[in-house]
Coordinates of C-alpha atoms and ligand atoms in Angstrom, one line a residue:
Chain A
M114 CA -233.0 30.1 104.7
G115 CA -230.1 32.2 105.3
T116 CA -229.9 35.0 102.6
N117 CA -226.2 35.0 102.9
I118 CA -225.7 31.7 101.2
S119 CA -223.0 32.1 98.6
L120 CA -223.6 31.3 94.9
E121 CA -221.0 28.6 95.3
E122 CA -222.9 27.0 98.1
K123 CA -226.2 27.2 96.1
F124 CA -224.3 25.6 93.2
Q125 CA -223.0 22.8 95.4
A126 CA -226.6 22.1 96.7
Y127 CA -228.0 22.2 93.3
V128 CA -225.5 19.6 92.1
D129 CA -225.8 17.5 95.4
A130 CA -229.6 17.2 94.6
E131 CA -228.6 15.6 91.3
N132 CA -229.7 18.5 89.1
K133 CA -227.9 19.0 85.7
V134 CA -226.1 22.2 85.1
E135 CA -227.1 23.8 81.8
P136 CA -224.9 26.3 79.7
K137 CA -226.9 29.4 80.8
D138 CA -226.9 28.5 84.5
W139 CA -224.5 30.2 86.9
M140 CA -221.5 28.1 87.7
P141 CA -218.1 28.7 89.5
E142 CA -215.3 29.8 87.2
K143 CA -213.3 26.8 88.2
Y144 CA -216.2 24.3 87.4
R145 CA -216.4 26.0 83.9
K146 CA -212.6 25.7 83.4
T147 CA -212.3 22.0 84.6
L148 CA -215.0 21.2 82.3
V149 CA -213.7 22.9 79.2
R150 CA -210.4 21.4 79.9
Q151 CA -211.9 17.9 80.3
I152 CA -214.3 17.9 77.4
S153 CA -211.9 19.4 74.9
Q154 CA -209.3 16.9 76.0
H155 CA -211.8 14.2 75.4
A156 CA -212.6 15.8 72.0
H157 CA -208.9 15.9 71.1
S158 CA -208.5 12.3 72.2
E159 CA -211.3 11.2 69.7
I160 CA -209.6 13.3 66.8
I161 CA -206.1 12.2 67.6
G162 CA -207.1 8.7 68.1
M163 CA -208.2 8.6 64.4
Q164 CA -204.5 8.6 63.5
P165 CA -203.3 5.2 64.9
E166 CA -206.3 3.4 63.3
A167 CA -206.3 5.4 60.1
N168 CA -202.9 3.9 59.8
W169 CA -204.5 0.6 58.9
I170 CA -207.4 1.5 56.8
T171 CA -205.6 1.0 53.5
R172 CA -204.0 -2.3 54.5
A173 CA -207.1 -3.9 56.3
P174 CA -206.9 -7.5 55.3
S175 CA -210.4 -8.0 54.1
L176 CA -212.9 -5.7 52.6
R177 CA -215.3 -6.3 55.5
A178 CA -212.5 -5.3 58.0
K179 CA -211.8 -2.4 56.0
L180 CA -215.4 -1.1 56.1
I181 CA -215.7 -1.8 59.8
L182 CA -212.5 0.3 60.5
L183 CA -213.6 3.1 58.3
A184 CA -216.9 3.2 60.0
K185 CA -215.2 3.1 63.3
V186 CA -212.8 6.1 62.6
Q187 CA -215.7 7.8 61.2
D188 CA -217.6 7.5 64.5
E189 CA -214.6 8.8 66.2
A190 CA -214.5 11.8 64.2
G191 CA -218.3 12.3 65.1
H192 CA -217.6 12.0 68.6
G193 CA -214.9 14.6 68.4
L194 CA -217.4 17.0 66.6
Y195 CA -220.0 16.4 69.1
L196 CA -217.7 17.0 72.1
Y197 CA -216.3 20.2 70.6
S198 CA -219.8 21.3 70.3
A199 CA -220.5 20.5 73.9
A200 CA -217.4 22.3 75.1
E201 CA -218.3 25.3 72.9
T202 CA -221.5 25.7 75.1
L203 CA -219.0 26.8 77.8
G204 CA -217.9 29.7 75.7
T205 CA -214.6 28.4 74.2
S206 CA -214.5 28.3 70.4
R207 CA -213.5 25.2 68.5
D208 CA -210.7 27.2 66.8
Q209 CA -209.3 28.0 70.2
M210 CA -209.5 24.5 71.4
I211 CA -207.6 23.3 68.2
A212 CA -204.9 26.0 68.6
D213 CA -204.5 24.8 72.2
L214 CA -204.1 21.2 70.9
Q215 CA -201.5 22.2 68.4
S216 CA -199.6 24.5 70.6
G217 CA -199.4 21.6 73.2
K218 CA -201.4 23.6 75.9
A219 CA -204.2 21.1 75.6
K220 CA -203.7 17.4 76.3
Y221 CA -205.3 14.3 74.7
S222 CA -205.2 10.7 76.0
S223 CA -201.8 9.6 76.1
I224 CA -202.6 6.1 74.8
F225 CA -202.6 7.6 71.3
N226 CA -198.9 8.3 71.7
Y227 CA -198.1 4.8 71.0
P228 CA -197.8 3.4 67.4
T229 CA -199.9 0.8 65.8
P230 CA -197.3 -1.5 63.9
S231 CA -199.5 -4.5 63.7
W232 CA -203.0 -5.3 62.3
A233 CA -203.7 -6.8 65.7
D234 CA -203.5 -3.5 67.2
M235 CA -206.8 -2.6 65.5
G236 CA -208.4 -5.4 67.4
T237 CA -206.6 -4.6 70.6
I238 CA -207.3 -1.0 70.5
G239 CA -211.1 -1.6 70.1
W240 CA -211.2 -4.1 72.8
L241 CA -209.0 -2.4 75.3
V242 CA -208.8 1.2 74.4
D243 CA -212.5 1.7 73.7
G244 CA -213.2 -0.7 76.5
A245 CA -211.2 1.6 79.0
A246 CA -213.0 4.7 77.5
I247 CA -216.3 3.0 78.1
Q248 CA -215.5 2.4 81.8
N249 CA -215.0 6.1 82.1
Q250 CA -217.7 7.2 80.0
V251 CA -220.4 5.2 81.4
M252 CA -219.7 7.1 84.6
L253 CA -219.8 10.3 82.7
T254 CA -223.4 9.7 81.3
R255 CA -224.3 10.8 84.9
T256 CA -221.9 13.8 85.0
S257 CA -223.4 17.0 86.4
Y258 CA -222.9 19.1 83.3
G259 CA -226.1 18.5 80.9
P260 CA -224.5 18.8 77.6
Y261 CA -221.5 16.6 78.4
A262 CA -223.8 13.9 80.1
R263 CA -226.1 13.8 77.0
A264 CA -223.0 13.6 74.6
M265 CA -221.9 10.7 76.6
V266 CA -225.1 8.7 76.4
K267 CA -224.8 8.9 72.5
I268 CA -221.2 8.3 72.4
C269 CA -221.2 5.3 74.8
K270 CA -223.5 3.3 72.5
E271 CA -221.0 3.6 69.7
E272 CA -218.1 2.8 71.8
S273 CA -219.6 -0.3 73.0
F274 CA -220.1 -1.4 69.5
H275 CA -216.4 -0.6 68.9
Q276 CA -215.4 -2.6 71.8
R277 CA -217.3 -5.8 70.6
Q278 CA -215.9 -5.2 67.1
G279 CA -212.3 -4.9 68.4
Y280 CA -212.9 -8.1 70.4
E281 CA -214.0 -9.8 67.4
V282 CA -210.8 -9.0 65.4
V283 CA -208.6 -10.3 68.3
M284 CA -210.9 -13.4 68.5
K285 CA -210.3 -14.2 64.8
L286 CA -206.4 -13.8 65.4
A287 CA -206.4 -15.9 68.5
Q288 CA -208.4 -18.6 66.8
G289 CA -206.4 -18.3 63.6
T290 CA -203.0 -19.5 62.4
P291 CA -200.0 -19.7 64.8
E292 CA -198.8 -16.4 63.3
Q293 CA -202.0 -14.7 64.0
K294 CA -202.1 -16.0 67.4
K295 CA -198.6 -14.5 68.1
M296 CA -199.7 -11.2 66.5
A297 CA -202.7 -11.2 69.0
Q298 CA -200.5 -12.1 72.1
E299 CA -197.8 -9.6 71.1
S300 CA -200.3 -6.8 70.7
L301 CA -201.9 -7.5 74.0
N302 CA -198.5 -7.5 75.5
R303 CA -197.8 -4.0 74.4
W304 CA -201.3 -2.4 74.9
W305 CA -202.2 -3.9 78.3
W306 CA -200.3 -1.5 80.5
P307 CA -200.9 1.8 78.6
S308 CA -204.5 0.8 78.7
L309 CA -204.4 0.7 82.5
M310 CA -202.6 4.1 82.4
M311 CA -205.7 5.6 80.6
F312 CA -207.4 5.9 83.9
G313 CA -204.8 8.4 85.2
P314 CA -202.5 8.6 88.2
S315 CA -203.5 6.6 91.3
D316 CA -205.8 8.3 93.7
D317 CA -203.1 9.6 96.1
N318 CA -201.5 11.3 93.0
S319 CA -204.5 12.8 91.5
P320 CA -205.0 16.4 93.1
N321 CA -207.8 17.5 90.9
S322 CA -210.1 14.4 91.4
E323 CA -211.5 15.2 94.6
Q324 CA -213.0 18.6 93.5
S325 CA -214.4 16.8 90.4
M326 CA -215.9 14.3 92.5
R327 CA -217.5 16.9 94.8
W328 CA -219.0 18.7 91.7
K329 CA -220.1 15.3 90.4
I330 CA -218.2 15.8 87.2
K331 CA -216.5 12.5 88.1
R332 CA -218.2 9.9 90.2
K333 CA -215.6 7.2 90.6
S334 CA -211.9 7.5 91.4
N335 CA -209.3 6.6 88.9
D336 CA -208.2 3.4 90.9
T337 CA -211.8 2.3 91.2
L338 CA -212.3 2.6 87.4
R339 CA -209.0 0.8 86.8
Q340 CA -210.0 -1.9 89.1
E341 CA -213.3 -2.4 87.4
F342 CA -211.7 -2.5 83.9
I343 CA -209.3 -5.2 85.0
D344 CA -211.9 -7.3 86.6
K345 CA -213.9 -7.1 83.5
T346 CA -211.2 -7.7 81.0
V347 CA -209.2 -10.5 82.5
P348 CA -211.8 -13.2 81.9
Q349 CA -212.2 -11.8 78.3
A350 CA -208.6 -12.5 77.6
H351 CA -208.7 -15.8 79.2
Y352 CA -211.6 -16.8 77.1
L353 CA -209.4 -16.0 74.1
G354 CA -206.6 -18.1 75.4
L355 CA -204.4 -15.1 75.7
T356 CA -202.0 -14.3 78.6
I357 CA -202.2 -10.8 80.4
P358 CA -198.6 -9.7 80.5
D359 CA -198.5 -9.2 84.4
P360 CA -196.9 -11.9 86.5
D361 CA -198.5 -10.4 89.7
L362 CA -202.0 -10.6 88.3
K363 CA -204.0 -12.9 90.7
W364 CA -207.5 -13.4 91.8
N365 CA -208.1 -12.1 95.3
D366 CA -211.0 -14.1 96.8
E367 CA -211.3 -11.6 99.7
R368 CA -211.5 -8.6 97.6
G369 CA -213.5 -10.2 94.9
S370 CA -211.2 -8.4 92.4
Y371 CA -207.9 -9.0 90.8
D372 CA -204.7 -8.0 92.4
F373 CA -202.3 -6.6 89.7
G374 CA -198.6 -5.4 89.5
E375 CA -197.3 -1.9 89.6
I376 CA -197.8 0.4 86.6
N377 CA -194.5 2.0 85.0
W378 CA -195.4 5.6 86.2
D379 CA -192.1 6.8 84.9
E380 CA -193.3 5.8 81.5
F381 CA -196.7 7.2 82.2
Y382 CA -195.4 10.7 83.1
N383 CA -192.9 10.8 80.2
V384 CA -195.5 9.9 77.6
I385 CA -197.7 12.7 79.1
Q386 CA -194.8 15.2 78.9
G387 CA -194.4 14.6 75.3
N388 CA -191.7 11.9 75.2
G389 CA -193.9 8.9 73.8
P390 CA -192.9 7.4 70.6
C391 CA -195.6 9.2 68.7
N392 CA -196.3 12.5 70.4
K393 CA -194.4 14.5 67.7
D394 CA -196.0 12.6 64.9
R395 CA -199.5 13.1 66.1
I396 CA -199.3 16.8 66.4
T397 CA -197.2 17.2 63.3
H398 CA -199.9 15.3 61.3
H399 CA -202.6 17.4 62.8
V400 CA -200.8 20.6 62.0
K401 CA -200.0 19.6 58.5
A402 CA -203.5 18.6 57.6
H403 CA -204.7 21.9 59.1
E404 CA -202.1 24.0 57.3
E405 CA -202.7 22.3 54.1
G406 CA -206.5 22.6 54.4
A407 CA -206.2 26.6 55.1
W408 CA -206.7 27.5 51.4
V409 CA -209.8 25.1 51.3
R410 CA -211.3 26.7 54.4
E411 CA -210.6 30.1 53.1
A412 CA -212.3 29.4 49.7
A413 CA -215.3 27.8 51.4
L414 CA -215.6 30.9 53.6
A415 CA -215.2 33.3 50.7
Y416 CA -217.7 31.5 48.6
A417 CA -220.3 31.5 51.5
E418 CA -219.8 35.2 51.8
K419 CA -220.2 35.7 48.1
E420 CA -223.4 33.6 48.1
A421 CA -224.8 35.6 51.1
K422 CA -224.2 38.9 49.2
R423 CA -225.7 37.5 46.0
K424 CA -228.7 36.4 47.9
E425 CA -229.1 39.8 49.6
N426 CA -228.9 41.5 46.2
R427 CA -231.6 39.3 44.8
T428 CA -233.9 39.9 47.6
S429 CA -233.4 43.6 47.6
A430 CA -233.8 43.8 43.8
A431 CA -237.1 42.0 44.2
Chain B
M148 CA -205.4 0.4 14.4
G149 CA -201.7 0.1 14.1
G150 CA -199.1 -0.7 16.8
G151 CA -198.9 1.4 20.0
W152 CA -199.0 1.1 23.8
L153 CA -202.0 -1.2 23.7
N154 CA -200.5 -3.6 21.3
G155 CA -201.4 -7.2 22.2
V156 CA -204.3 -6.7 24.5
K157 CA -207.2 -9.1 24.3
R158 CA -210.0 -7.7 22.2
D159 CA -212.2 -10.8 21.5
F160 CA -214.7 -11.8 24.4
T161 CA -217.2 -14.4 24.8
K162 CA -220.5 -13.4 26.2
E163 CA -219.4 -15.0 29.6
E164 CA -216.2 -13.2 29.5
A165 CA -217.7 -9.9 28.6
L166 CA -220.0 -10.0 31.5
E167 CA -217.1 -10.6 33.9
E168 CA -215.2 -7.9 32.3
Y169 CA -218.1 -5.4 32.7
L170 CA -218.5 -6.2 36.3
F171 CA -214.8 -5.6 36.9
F172 CA -215.1 -2.3 35.2
L173 CA -217.6 -1.3 37.8
A174 CA -216.1 -3.1 40.8
D175 CA -212.5 -2.1 40.2
D176 CA -213.4 1.4 39.8
A177 CA -215.4 1.5 43.1
L178 CA -212.7 -0.3 45.1
I179 CA -209.7 1.8 43.8
L180 CA -211.5 5.1 44.3
G181 CA -212.7 4.0 47.7
Q182 CA -209.2 3.1 48.8
Q183 CA -207.9 6.3 47.5
L184 CA -210.4 8.4 49.2
S185 CA -209.9 6.5 52.5
K186 CA -206.4 8.0 52.6
W187 CA -207.9 11.3 53.5
C188 CA -209.1 9.9 56.8
S189 CA -207.6 12.4 59.6
A190 CA -206.1 14.4 56.9
G191 CA -209.1 16.5 55.6
P192 CA -209.3 20.5 55.7
V193 CA -212.0 20.4 58.3
L194 CA -213.4 17.7 60.5
E195 CA -216.8 17.8 58.8
Q196 CA -215.2 17.0 55.5
D197 CA -213.2 14.1 57.1
I198 CA -216.6 12.6 57.9
A199 CA -218.0 13.5 54.5
I200 CA -215.0 11.7 52.5
I201 CA -214.9 8.8 54.8
N202 CA -218.5 8.3 54.2
T203 CA -218.0 8.4 50.4
A204 CA -215.2 5.9 50.8
L205 CA -217.4 3.6 52.7
D206 CA -220.0 3.7 50.0
H207 CA -217.6 2.9 47.1
I208 CA -216.1 0.0 49.1
G209 CA -219.6 -1.2 50.0
R210 CA -220.5 -1.2 46.4
A211 CA -217.2 -2.8 45.4
R212 CA -218.1 -5.6 47.9
L213 CA -221.6 -6.3 46.1
L214 CA -220.1 -6.5 42.9
Y215 CA -217.1 -8.8 43.8
Q216 CA -219.5 -11.1 45.8
H217 CA -221.6 -11.5 42.7
L218 CA -218.3 -12.1 40.6
A219 CA -217.3 -14.7 43.2
E220 CA -220.7 -16.4 42.7
I221 CA -220.3 -16.4 38.9
K222 CA -216.8 -17.8 39.1
G223 CA -217.5 -20.3 41.7
G224 CA -214.9 -22.5 43.3
A225 CA -212.7 -21.0 45.9
T226 CA -213.2 -17.5 44.6
T227 CA -214.5 -15.0 47.2
E228 CA -214.8 -10.9 47.3
D229 CA -211.5 -10.9 49.1
S230 CA -209.5 -13.2 46.7
L231 CA -210.7 -10.9 44.0
A232 CA -209.6 -7.8 45.9
Y233 CA -206.4 -9.1 47.3
F234 CA -205.0 -11.8 45.0
R235 CA -205.3 -10.3 41.6
D236 CA -202.2 -8.2 40.2
H237 CA -202.3 -5.0 38.3
M238 CA -202.9 -6.6 35.0
D239 CA -206.1 -8.0 36.2
F240 CA -207.5 -4.9 37.4
R241 CA -209.9 -3.2 35.0
N242 CA -210.6 0.2 36.8
A243 CA -210.2 3.5 34.8
L244 CA -206.8 5.2 35.0
L245 CA -208.5 8.2 36.5
V246 CA -209.2 6.6 39.9
E247 CA -205.8 5.4 40.4
Q248 CA -204.3 9.0 40.1
P249 CA -202.7 10.3 43.4
N250 CA -204.8 12.1 45.7
G251 CA -202.9 15.2 45.5
H252 CA -204.3 18.2 47.2
W253 CA -208.0 18.6 48.2
G254 CA -208.7 20.2 44.8
D255 CA -207.1 17.4 42.9
S256 CA -209.2 14.7 44.9
I257 CA -212.3 16.8 44.4
V258 CA -211.9 17.1 40.6
R259 CA -211.0 13.4 40.3
S260 CA -214.3 12.7 42.4
F261 CA -216.3 15.1 40.4
F262 CA -215.4 13.6 37.0
I263 CA -215.9 9.9 38.2
D264 CA -219.1 10.6 40.4
T265 CA -220.8 12.6 37.4
F266 CA -220.0 9.5 35.3
N267 CA -221.2 7.2 37.8
F268 CA -224.3 9.0 38.4
Y269 CA -225.4 8.7 34.5
L270 CA -224.0 5.2 34.4
Y271 CA -225.9 3.7 37.4
D272 CA -229.0 5.5 36.8
A273 CA -229.1 4.0 33.4
L274 CA -228.1 0.6 34.8
R275 CA -231.2 0.5 36.7
N276 CA -232.8 -0.9 33.6
C277 CA -230.1 -3.4 32.9
T278 CA -231.8 -6.7 31.8
Y279 CA -229.2 -8.6 33.9
A280 CA -230.9 -8.4 37.3
P281 CA -227.9 -8.5 39.7
I282 CA -226.5 -5.4 38.0
A283 CA -229.9 -3.6 38.0
E284 CA -230.4 -4.4 41.8
I285 CA -226.9 -3.1 42.7
A286 CA -227.6 0.1 40.6
E287 CA -231.0 0.6 42.2
K288 CA -229.5 0.1 45.7
S289 CA -226.6 2.5 45.0
I290 CA -228.1 5.3 42.9
K291 CA -229.1 7.4 45.9
E292 CA -225.6 7.6 47.4
I293 CA -224.0 8.1 43.9
A294 CA -226.3 11.1 43.3
Y295 CA -225.2 12.3 46.7
H296 CA -221.5 12.0 45.8
A297 CA -221.9 13.8 42.5
Q298 CA -223.7 16.6 44.3
W299 CA -221.0 16.7 47.1
S300 CA -218.1 16.8 44.7
A301 CA -219.8 19.4 42.2
E302 CA -220.5 21.7 45.2
W303 CA -216.9 21.5 46.2
V304 CA -215.8 22.4 42.6
V305 CA -218.1 25.3 42.6
R306 CA -216.8 26.5 46.0
L307 CA -213.2 26.2 45.0
G308 CA -213.5 27.7 41.7
D309 CA -215.7 30.7 43.0
G310 CA -213.9 30.9 46.2
T311 CA -210.5 32.9 46.5
E312 CA -208.2 33.5 43.7
E313 CA -205.8 31.0 45.2
S314 CA -208.5 28.2 45.2
H315 CA -209.6 29.2 41.6
G316 CA -206.1 28.8 40.4
K317 CA -205.4 25.6 42.0
V318 CA -208.7 23.9 41.1
Q319 CA -208.3 25.1 37.5
K320 CA -205.0 23.4 37.5
S321 CA -206.6 20.3 38.8
I322 CA -209.1 20.2 36.1
D323 CA -206.4 20.8 33.4
D324 CA -204.2 18.2 34.8
L325 CA -206.8 15.5 35.3
W326 CA -208.6 16.1 32.0
M327 CA -206.4 13.7 30.1
W328 CA -207.4 10.9 32.4
A329 CA -211.1 11.6 32.1
G330 CA -211.5 10.8 28.5
E331 CA -210.9 7.1 29.0
L332 CA -214.3 6.9 30.8
F333 CA -216.0 7.2 27.6
E334 CA -213.9 5.0 25.5
S335 CA -215.5 2.3 23.5
A336 CA -214.5 -1.1 24.5
P337 CA -215.1 -4.5 22.6
V338 CA -217.1 -5.9 25.5
F339 CA -219.9 -3.6 24.9
E340 CA -220.4 -5.0 21.4
V341 CA -220.8 -8.4 22.9
L342 CA -223.2 -7.6 25.7
D343 CA -226.8 -6.5 25.1
P344 CA -227.3 -2.6 25.0
S345 CA -228.9 -2.5 28.6
F346 CA -225.3 -3.0 29.7
V347 CA -224.7 0.6 29.2
A348 CA -222.0 1.3 26.7
F349 CA -219.8 4.0 28.3
P350 CA -219.6 6.2 25.1
T351 CA -223.3 6.8 25.3
L352 CA -222.8 8.7 28.6
K353 CA -220.4 11.3 27.1
S354 CA -222.8 14.0 26.1
A355 CA -224.8 14.1 29.3
W356 CA -221.5 14.0 31.3
L357 CA -220.1 16.9 29.2
N358 CA -223.3 18.9 29.8
K359 CA -223.3 18.5 33.4
V360 CA -219.5 19.3 33.6
D361 CA -220.2 22.4 31.6
E362 CA -222.9 23.5 33.8
V363 CA -220.9 23.1 36.9
L364 CA -217.8 24.6 35.7
Q365 CA -219.7 27.6 34.5
M366 CA -221.1 28.0 38.0
A367 CA -217.6 27.7 39.3
T368 CA -216.2 30.3 36.8
L369 CA -213.9 27.6 35.5
A370 CA -212.7 26.8 32.1
R371 CA -213.2 23.3 30.5
P372 CA -210.3 21.9 28.3
E373 CA -211.2 20.9 24.8
D374 CA -213.3 17.7 24.8
D375 CA -211.5 16.2 21.8
A376 CA -208.1 16.5 23.6
W377 CA -206.0 13.4 23.5
A378 CA -206.9 10.9 26.2
Q379 CA -204.8 8.3 28.0
T380 CA -206.1 4.8 27.6
G381 CA -205.5 1.1 29.0
G382 CA -207.2 0.8 32.3
R383 CA -210.1 -1.3 30.8
Y384 CA -207.6 -3.6 29.3
G385 CA -205.4 -4.1 32.4
I386 CA -202.7 -1.5 31.1
H387 CA -202.2 0.8 34.1
S388 CA -200.2 3.7 35.3
A389 CA -197.4 3.1 37.6
H390 CA -199.5 4.3 40.5
L391 CA -201.6 1.2 40.6
G392 CA -198.8 -1.1 41.6
Y393 CA -198.2 0.9 44.9
I394 CA -201.9 1.1 45.7
L395 CA -202.2 -2.7 45.4
A396 CA -199.0 -3.4 47.2
E397 CA -200.3 -1.4 50.2
M398 CA -203.7 -2.8 50.2
Q399 CA -202.8 -6.5 49.6
S400 CA -199.8 -6.6 51.8
L401 CA -201.4 -8.5 54.7
P402 CA -203.3 -11.2 53.0
R403 CA -200.3 -11.9 50.6
T404 CA -197.9 -12.2 53.8
Y405 CA -200.1 -14.6 55.4
P406 CA -202.0 -16.4 52.5
D407 CA -203.4 -19.3 54.9
A408 CA -205.0 -16.9 57.4
T409 CA -208.7 -15.6 57.4
W410 CA -209.3 -12.4 59.1
Ligands
FE2_152 FE1 -215.0 7.8 70.4
FE2_153 FE1 -214.3 8.4 73.7
FE2_154 FE1 -214.5 4.3 69.8

């Protein structure tokens, strides 16, 4: 064994042998940075993603649907919390991550920059958006960073539950009155393409992907995941009697996959850069809640400090 | 009694009517409070409390469902839990006025919860012995989560009261502002006289409630308004504040737009 093997090479060999990297292990600075960026972005997506769905909680059309939606959004909040903790193991505080979200330095999934004008969107989001998230996250249960992989195992179970519930909402609409059916189709028309965009730029335009694959943070390319998602989802739409809004969509016998049309990359990059219909609303809402909660957090902190002091006085007096 | 705001409300009830009224007191309090709390989703002061308050909203709406399901059984015909929630108008709702008061800031919502949660705790604890089995069962099922709500909101009252000068001032104002809506919880109502005493009459809960409120406010270094202060009234008779109309308009909009649809 050469003694002049660099730490980087050792790290690569460790990862290549399918070992998990743990918080105290040495890791390349760029690996750490990539992970903080990716995990915090994932956490922010869970948190910002609460907003488009919270939009329908007060108007859910049955008490059962209201409970299911509330529970779902609560799950997403829990995912956010869990992922912030996983990112914190890499040495970045939650406060810092939230500051980066609010300043625009950190991103979140751009799908949540679209609005939810229709109840049907509660079904479509569960079906497509949680569905696309699962496609990505099942892969991440095998990611090389231990705390992230473990978080994903737990989260994936709940996401697949969300996906089934979302599909159930769409199914009720698709089998309902003509108005409901229209609602479902119109919602699918809007969300289909943004859902495909969730997998990110195509492989030839995804500069960071290759390094992430080498470090086994990622194990499948954007285009591969996108294709898997399409192949899985198209039959689900057909089963509901809904039409995928893509005239170029066609089964390709040779590839054993669906061919599909071109994504509007112009829209994709614009929404990422802040020009989506809801980018401003999402951050404004987050900042507003954060600022309005400042006095509450200060009070809780002040009270905790007073309590600690009182406890100390009690024990020193005893 | 003389003429006043509640002039003309129904005050004579058969036993059957009184039972339904009582169930609506419980169910509508739970639904409207849950609906109000659910608006905190994604807007809380810290993520952990978003989760806590969503959880509480879930409990209230879950309990409302059990009560409406039972009411639907009694009423029979085409009545369902959802027709009761979505197709009654404000004059048919029997919730206390307190729960329809706006969320306001965190302190306002906490104090509103603290008042009703403490009331619910003594109420549901006693209802476990209700001779009417469906109510006793729901009370038994719910008491643990209700006890948790009461503890959660009391802890927040203490934290805010004994936190910073700012939080102390804010939550004291919440208490002073909401006090006139709390008295209604203990108001006597004609239905209590028709039902057997195991259907807990709300006035009997007042002294336990006051003691608990005093205990918590003292820990919180907060002052309590006079307990004989003038209280607002009407919710138990279907006479509501103007807030309820908006709450229902929002909640009921979809089923009323598409009355033939099932969801
Ligand atoms: Fe999630
Ligand atoms: Fe997720
Ligand atoms: Fe989800």
